[in-house]
Amino acid sequence: MNTSQPLISIVVPVYNEDEVLLEFHETVIKVMSELPVYLEIVYINDGSVDNTLKLINDLRNKDKRITLVDLSRNFGKEIALSAGLHKAAGDAVVVIDADLQDPPELIPRLIKEWENGYDVVYAKRTRRGGESFLKKTTAHFFYRLIQRIGKISIPEDTGDFRILSRRAVSALNTFKEQHRFMKGLFAWIGFKQKAVHYQRDARRAGESKWNYWHLWNFALDGITSFTIAPLKISTYIGLITALGAFGYGIYMLIDTLLHGNDVAGYPSLIVIILMLGGTQLVAIGILGEYLGRIFNETKQRPLYFINEYLPSELAAEKQLDNSKQ
Ligand code: UDP
Ligand code: MG
């Protein structure tokens, strides 16, 4: 191995992608063959139930630059990605989706910026093709919200598609949390970051594994793992409601003393009860969201299990070198 050339790992979480995987692989190989770098492609099979695993194995038999990490079941993209980052051997690591929504053609530009000394170079989309109006607006709203209430700024219109320097990867590998909102963690580690702009296409084939329920949970993870603002907000809502109720109570008392009370007061009573009940339920719900996550984290379970791990040739060489030291 010529040490003047860097080793680039391309980390790809895959879940039921047999329709696009070959096209994706060919595109990546084609793009990368024009660059003066060593290549490793890390495919993390995230418990696919279609032909994906077989396809990866076939590819690997022909090309020893491929690393296969076969997880023991479906763990979700964020965990699959983490598994890939743990195993990637490269001097820099590119994170990319298998569905060709992240154009591999952009990788040379990411690598160039990394060579210019940036630790995290993320791809920022200028347009979202093939996505519904609702998904676009909810995504937009979510980024604005997390920017506003979180203490870190997560770049908007950015997916996971990016290049990470070795020290950025090492930083990410120290995170032990179960609920990992990768986009947030990428921003959280800091270092020198830069955006590269591109236009995003619709998925080439297969279908998105995200539905609104997933997106909602994703958003909850994003918010609860980066800010405790909702807890504070619920405190203030509670405070305001209590003050309001106190003021109203005094008013009622004076009013009754001055004018007496003719009606039974049912409307005001029911309004107050409902209002207080509702506020309390919301506050308890917010507490529950955090409590549930604390519960999950305190179990300190391993993030994932690996069914089979077949390192690429260069990754195996590096591990050998490391174990000799
Ligand atoms: N993915 C995964 N595990 C999952 C769901 C998705 O590894 O449980 C992979 C999927 O194969 C793809 C990437 O994560 O490479 C992005 O998934 P998808 O295109 O469904 O997400 P979207 O682009 O809609 O955000
Ligand atoms: Mg996609």
XYZ file of C-alpha atoms and ligand atoms in Angstrom:
351
model
C 0.000 0.000 0.000
C 1.349 3.372 -1.071
C 0.996 5.475 2.056
C 0.935 8.796 0.215
C -2.562 7.976 -1.000
C -5.345 8.249 1.591
C -7.774 5.428 2.242
C -11.368 6.560 1.855
C -14.091 4.453 3.468
C -17.591 4.765 2.111
C -20.129 3.760 4.730
C -23.510 2.645 3.395
C -26.353 1.417 5.632
C -28.602 -0.842 3.575
C -32.038 -2.183 4.384
C -33.946 -3.973 1.619
C -32.205 -2.183 -1.222
C -31.770 -4.998 -3.756
C -33.440 -2.902 -6.452
C -30.836 -0.148 -6.411
C -27.788 -1.660 -4.783
C -25.997 -2.751 -7.959
C -26.588 0.555 -9.685
C -25.388 2.334 -6.560
C -22.285 0.193 -6.344
C -21.379 0.697 -9.992
C -21.822 4.451 -9.712
C -19.608 4.631 -6.639
C -16.890 2.477 -8.207
C -16.984 4.582 -11.359
C -16.750 7.872 -9.489
C -14.000 6.634 -7.187
C -11.888 5.044 -9.922
C -11.011 8.510 -11.170
C -9.503 9.584 -7.849
C -5.959 9.000 -6.548
C -7.160 7.309 -3.359
C -7.534 3.830 -1.917
C -11.109 2.742 -1.521
C -13.097 0.736 0.976
C -16.875 0.381 0.790
C -18.502 -0.645 4.063
C -21.965 -2.108 3.530
C -23.949 -2.512 6.720
C -26.778 -4.926 6.096
C -29.424 -3.783 8.562
C -31.446 -6.987 8.734
C -32.714 -6.883 5.139
C -35.309 -9.494 4.286
C -34.825 -9.349 0.519
C -31.853 -10.244 -1.635
C -29.586 -7.472 -0.346
C -27.228 -9.647 1.698
C -26.645 -12.046 -1.174
C -25.930 -9.157 -3.524
C -23.339 -7.725 -1.132
C -21.691 -11.120 -0.713
C -21.536 -11.564 -4.496
C -20.011 -8.122 -4.896
C -17.507 -8.852 -2.161
C -16.407 -12.088 -3.778
C -15.407 -10.095 -6.834
C -14.046 -7.025 -5.113
C -11.990 -7.223 -1.921
C -12.376 -3.519 -1.288
C -15.767 -4.249 0.213
C -16.373 -4.653 3.932
C -19.541 -6.427 4.994
C -21.087 -5.816 8.386
C -24.172 -7.978 8.686
C -26.211 -6.942 11.734
C -28.181 -9.581 13.640
C -31.501 -7.856 12.875
C -32.916 -4.518 11.757
C -31.644 -1.878 14.170
C -32.616 1.231 12.219
C -30.502 3.492 10.107
C -28.867 5.492 12.880
C -27.519 2.400 14.600
C -26.494 0.803 11.293
C -24.578 3.950 10.490
C -22.845 3.823 13.864
C -21.837 0.213 13.259
C -20.342 1.303 9.937
C -18.407 4.136 11.561
C -17.016 1.715 14.151
C -15.721 -0.588 11.437
C -14.568 1.929 8.816
C -10.776 1.897 8.492
C -10.322 4.948 6.268
C -8.374 8.151 6.823
C -11.651 9.809 5.941
C -15.127 8.318 5.932
C -17.964 9.170 3.551
C -21.481 8.468 4.815
C -24.044 7.950 2.061
C -27.505 6.377 1.482
C -27.801 3.433 -0.878
C -30.871 4.710 -2.726
C -28.903 7.159 -4.920
C -30.692 10.120 -3.371
C -27.270 11.249 -2.286
C -25.366 11.560 -5.580
C -22.047 9.663 -5.422
C -20.849 12.140 -8.073
C -20.464 14.627 -5.244
C -17.926 12.518 -3.345
C -14.861 13.997 -5.138
C -15.920 17.473 -4.017
C -16.328 16.256 -0.440
C -12.888 14.647 -0.544
C -11.370 17.825 -1.923
C -12.697 19.904 0.958
C -11.496 17.278 3.422
C -8.034 17.550 1.861
C -8.310 21.314 2.360
C -8.403 20.618 6.085
C -12.109 20.359 6.959
C -13.168 17.674 9.427
C -16.821 17.499 8.474
C -17.955 18.422 4.972
C -21.691 17.961 4.578
C -23.779 17.994 1.442
C -26.549 20.574 1.565
C -29.478 20.154 -0.822
C -30.858 23.098 -2.719
C -34.019 21.327 -3.906
C -35.965 18.278 -2.843
C -37.227 16.287 -5.794
C -39.991 13.718 -5.419
C -40.961 14.544 -1.881
C -44.415 15.533 -0.786
C -45.290 19.066 0.235
C -46.111 17.820 3.737
C -42.715 16.145 4.205
C -40.945 19.253 2.954
C -42.800 21.624 5.259
C -42.543 19.371 8.309
C -38.807 18.921 7.733
C -38.410 22.665 7.349
C -40.370 23.355 10.511
C -38.411 20.747 12.452
C -35.005 22.205 11.570
C -36.188 25.688 12.467
C -37.530 24.411 15.789
C -34.413 22.492 16.805
C -32.244 25.417 15.778
C -34.308 27.715 17.937
C -34.513 25.614 21.095
C -31.399 23.440 20.893
C -28.046 24.781 21.984
C -26.340 23.665 18.767
C -27.142 24.608 15.227
C -27.908 21.684 12.955
C -27.578 22.723 9.315
C -30.922 22.692 7.517
C -31.595 20.664 4.349
C -28.757 18.341 5.206
C -28.988 14.583 5.411
C -26.323 12.244 6.674
C -24.417 12.494 3.385
C -20.990 13.873 4.325
C -17.311 13.174 4.724
C -15.740 12.867 8.165
C -12.066 13.106 9.037
C -10.518 10.333 11.110
C -10.644 12.437 14.275
C -14.299 13.295 13.656
C -15.074 9.579 13.309
C -13.131 8.808 16.490
C -15.121 11.498 18.274
C -18.412 10.001 17.065
C -17.286 6.534 18.086
C -17.059 7.626 21.713
C -20.827 8.210 21.918
C -22.566 5.448 23.824
C -26.171 6.625 23.719
C -28.975 4.479 22.316
C -31.113 7.296 20.981
C -28.711 8.684 18.488
C -29.811 11.564 16.395
C -26.847 11.438 14.026
C -27.467 14.775 12.351
C -27.286 16.357 15.787
C -24.198 14.418 16.835
C -22.387 15.376 13.628
C -22.909 19.013 14.561
C -22.272 18.488 18.265
C -18.697 17.220 17.866
C -17.640 20.558 16.371
C -14.295 20.760 14.494
C -14.010 22.545 11.175
C -17.224 22.063 9.207
C -18.227 23.103 5.736
C -21.209 22.777 3.389
C -21.135 21.700 -0.250
C -24.319 22.431 -2.205
C -26.132 20.065 -4.549
C -29.569 19.259 -5.938
C -31.323 16.265 -4.456
C -33.185 13.829 -6.695
C -36.072 11.540 -5.910
C -35.236 7.993 -4.817
C -34.163 5.930 -7.895
C -36.046 2.734 -6.970
C -37.524 0.931 -3.976
C -39.357 2.963 -1.418
C -38.523 5.165 1.513
C -38.650 3.338 4.830
C -39.770 6.477 6.544
C -43.369 7.167 7.316
C -44.776 10.014 9.368
C -44.787 7.989 12.547
C -41.052 7.344 12.065
C -40.426 10.979 11.296
C -42.331 12.023 14.401
C -40.243 9.698 16.582
C -37.135 10.879 14.833
C -38.080 14.467 15.635
C -38.786 13.540 19.282
C -35.363 11.905 19.524
C -33.779 14.952 17.963
C -35.426 17.310 20.393
C -35.163 15.268 23.572
C -31.536 14.322 23.056
C -30.435 17.862 22.429
C -32.481 20.102 24.647
C -34.469 20.093 27.851
C -36.410 23.156 26.680
C -39.766 21.274 26.606
C -39.363 20.502 30.307
C -38.848 24.188 30.984
C -41.733 25.181 28.732
C -44.077 22.834 30.572
C -42.986 24.398 33.862
C -43.891 27.840 32.559
C -47.206 26.720 31.094
C -47.994 25.213 34.487
C -46.952 28.407 36.253
C -49.021 30.635 33.990
C -52.068 28.378 34.343
C -51.725 28.317 38.117
C -51.365 32.101 38.291
C -54.360 32.522 35.991
C -56.428 30.177 38.129
C -55.367 32.047 41.288
C -56.340 35.414 39.786
C -59.646 34.031 38.603
C -60.255 32.568 42.057
C -59.800 35.951 43.689
C -62.090 37.554 41.135
C -64.749 34.908 41.797
C -64.455 35.392 45.541
C -64.904 39.158 45.348
C -67.675 38.825 42.768
C -69.570 36.347 44.963
C -69.161 38.545 48.065
C -70.426 41.637 46.229
C -73.171 40.242 44.036
C -73.909 36.833 45.516
C -73.968 33.789 43.258
C -77.091 32.913 41.337
C -75.918 30.125 38.989
C -74.177 26.970 40.094
C -70.999 28.057 38.234
C -70.826 24.939 36.143
C -69.331 26.528 32.972
C -66.406 28.239 34.673
C -65.747 25.149 36.764
C -65.641 22.747 33.862
C -63.437 25.115 31.825
C -60.918 25.365 34.624
C -60.906 21.637 35.322
C -60.377 20.801 31.676
C -57.695 23.413 31.293
C -55.756 22.265 34.339
C -56.211 18.589 33.498
C -55.011 19.137 29.967
C -51.971 21.127 31.007
C -51.017 18.519 33.562
C -51.335 15.703 31.070
C -49.122 17.526 28.590
C -46.521 18.186 31.248
C -46.598 14.580 32.412
C -46.328 13.426 28.814
C -43.211 15.510 28.291
C -41.724 14.140 31.494
C -42.568 10.666 30.235
C -40.701 11.219 26.975
C -37.546 12.066 28.882
C -38.077 9.409 31.508
C -38.479 6.736 28.822
C -35.218 7.769 27.255
C -33.425 7.815 30.594
C -34.803 4.324 31.183
C -33.464 3.121 27.844
C -30.058 4.672 28.406
C -29.615 3.347 31.949
C -29.959 -0.205 30.687
C -26.627 0.364 28.920
C -27.364 -2.245 26.346
C -24.951 -2.768 23.493
C -25.995 -0.814 20.415
C -26.146 -3.764 18.053
C -24.971 -7.303 17.421
C -23.070 -8.424 14.383
C -24.007 -11.601 12.625
C -21.035 -11.573 10.295
C -18.138 -9.193 9.745
C -15.933 -9.528 6.677
C -13.360 -6.729 6.463
C -12.048 -5.405 3.193
C -8.460 -6.295 2.349
C -7.092 -2.906 3.372
C -9.132 -2.825 6.582
C -7.811 -6.269 7.519
C -4.251 -5.083 6.815
C -4.728 -2.035 9.016
C -6.125 -4.104 11.874
C -3.091 -6.385 11.597
C -0.787 -3.347 11.737
C -2.597 -1.995 14.767
C -2.438 -5.279 16.643
C 1.330 -5.496 16.005
C 1.945 -2.099 17.586
N -31.867 2.143 6.158
C -31.303 1.274 7.092
N -32.109 0.761 8.096
C -33.427 1.110 8.217
C -33.967 2.027 7.281
C -33.171 2.535 6.280
O -30.125 0.933 7.021
O -34.083 0.607 9.125
C -31.009 2.686 5.082
C -31.591 2.574 3.676
O -31.270 1.338 3.095
C -30.931 3.729 2.956
C -30.790 4.765 4.045
O -30.851 4.074 5.292
O -29.642 3.404 2.477
C -31.880 5.835 3.966
O -33.153 5.234 4.040
P -34.427 5.859 3.290
O -34.085 6.170 1.872
O -35.547 4.922 3.537
O -34.645 7.214 4.094
P -35.003 8.668 3.492
O -34.064 8.917 2.327
O -36.409 8.596 3.064
O -34.738 9.597 4.637
Mg -33.823 7.850 0.776
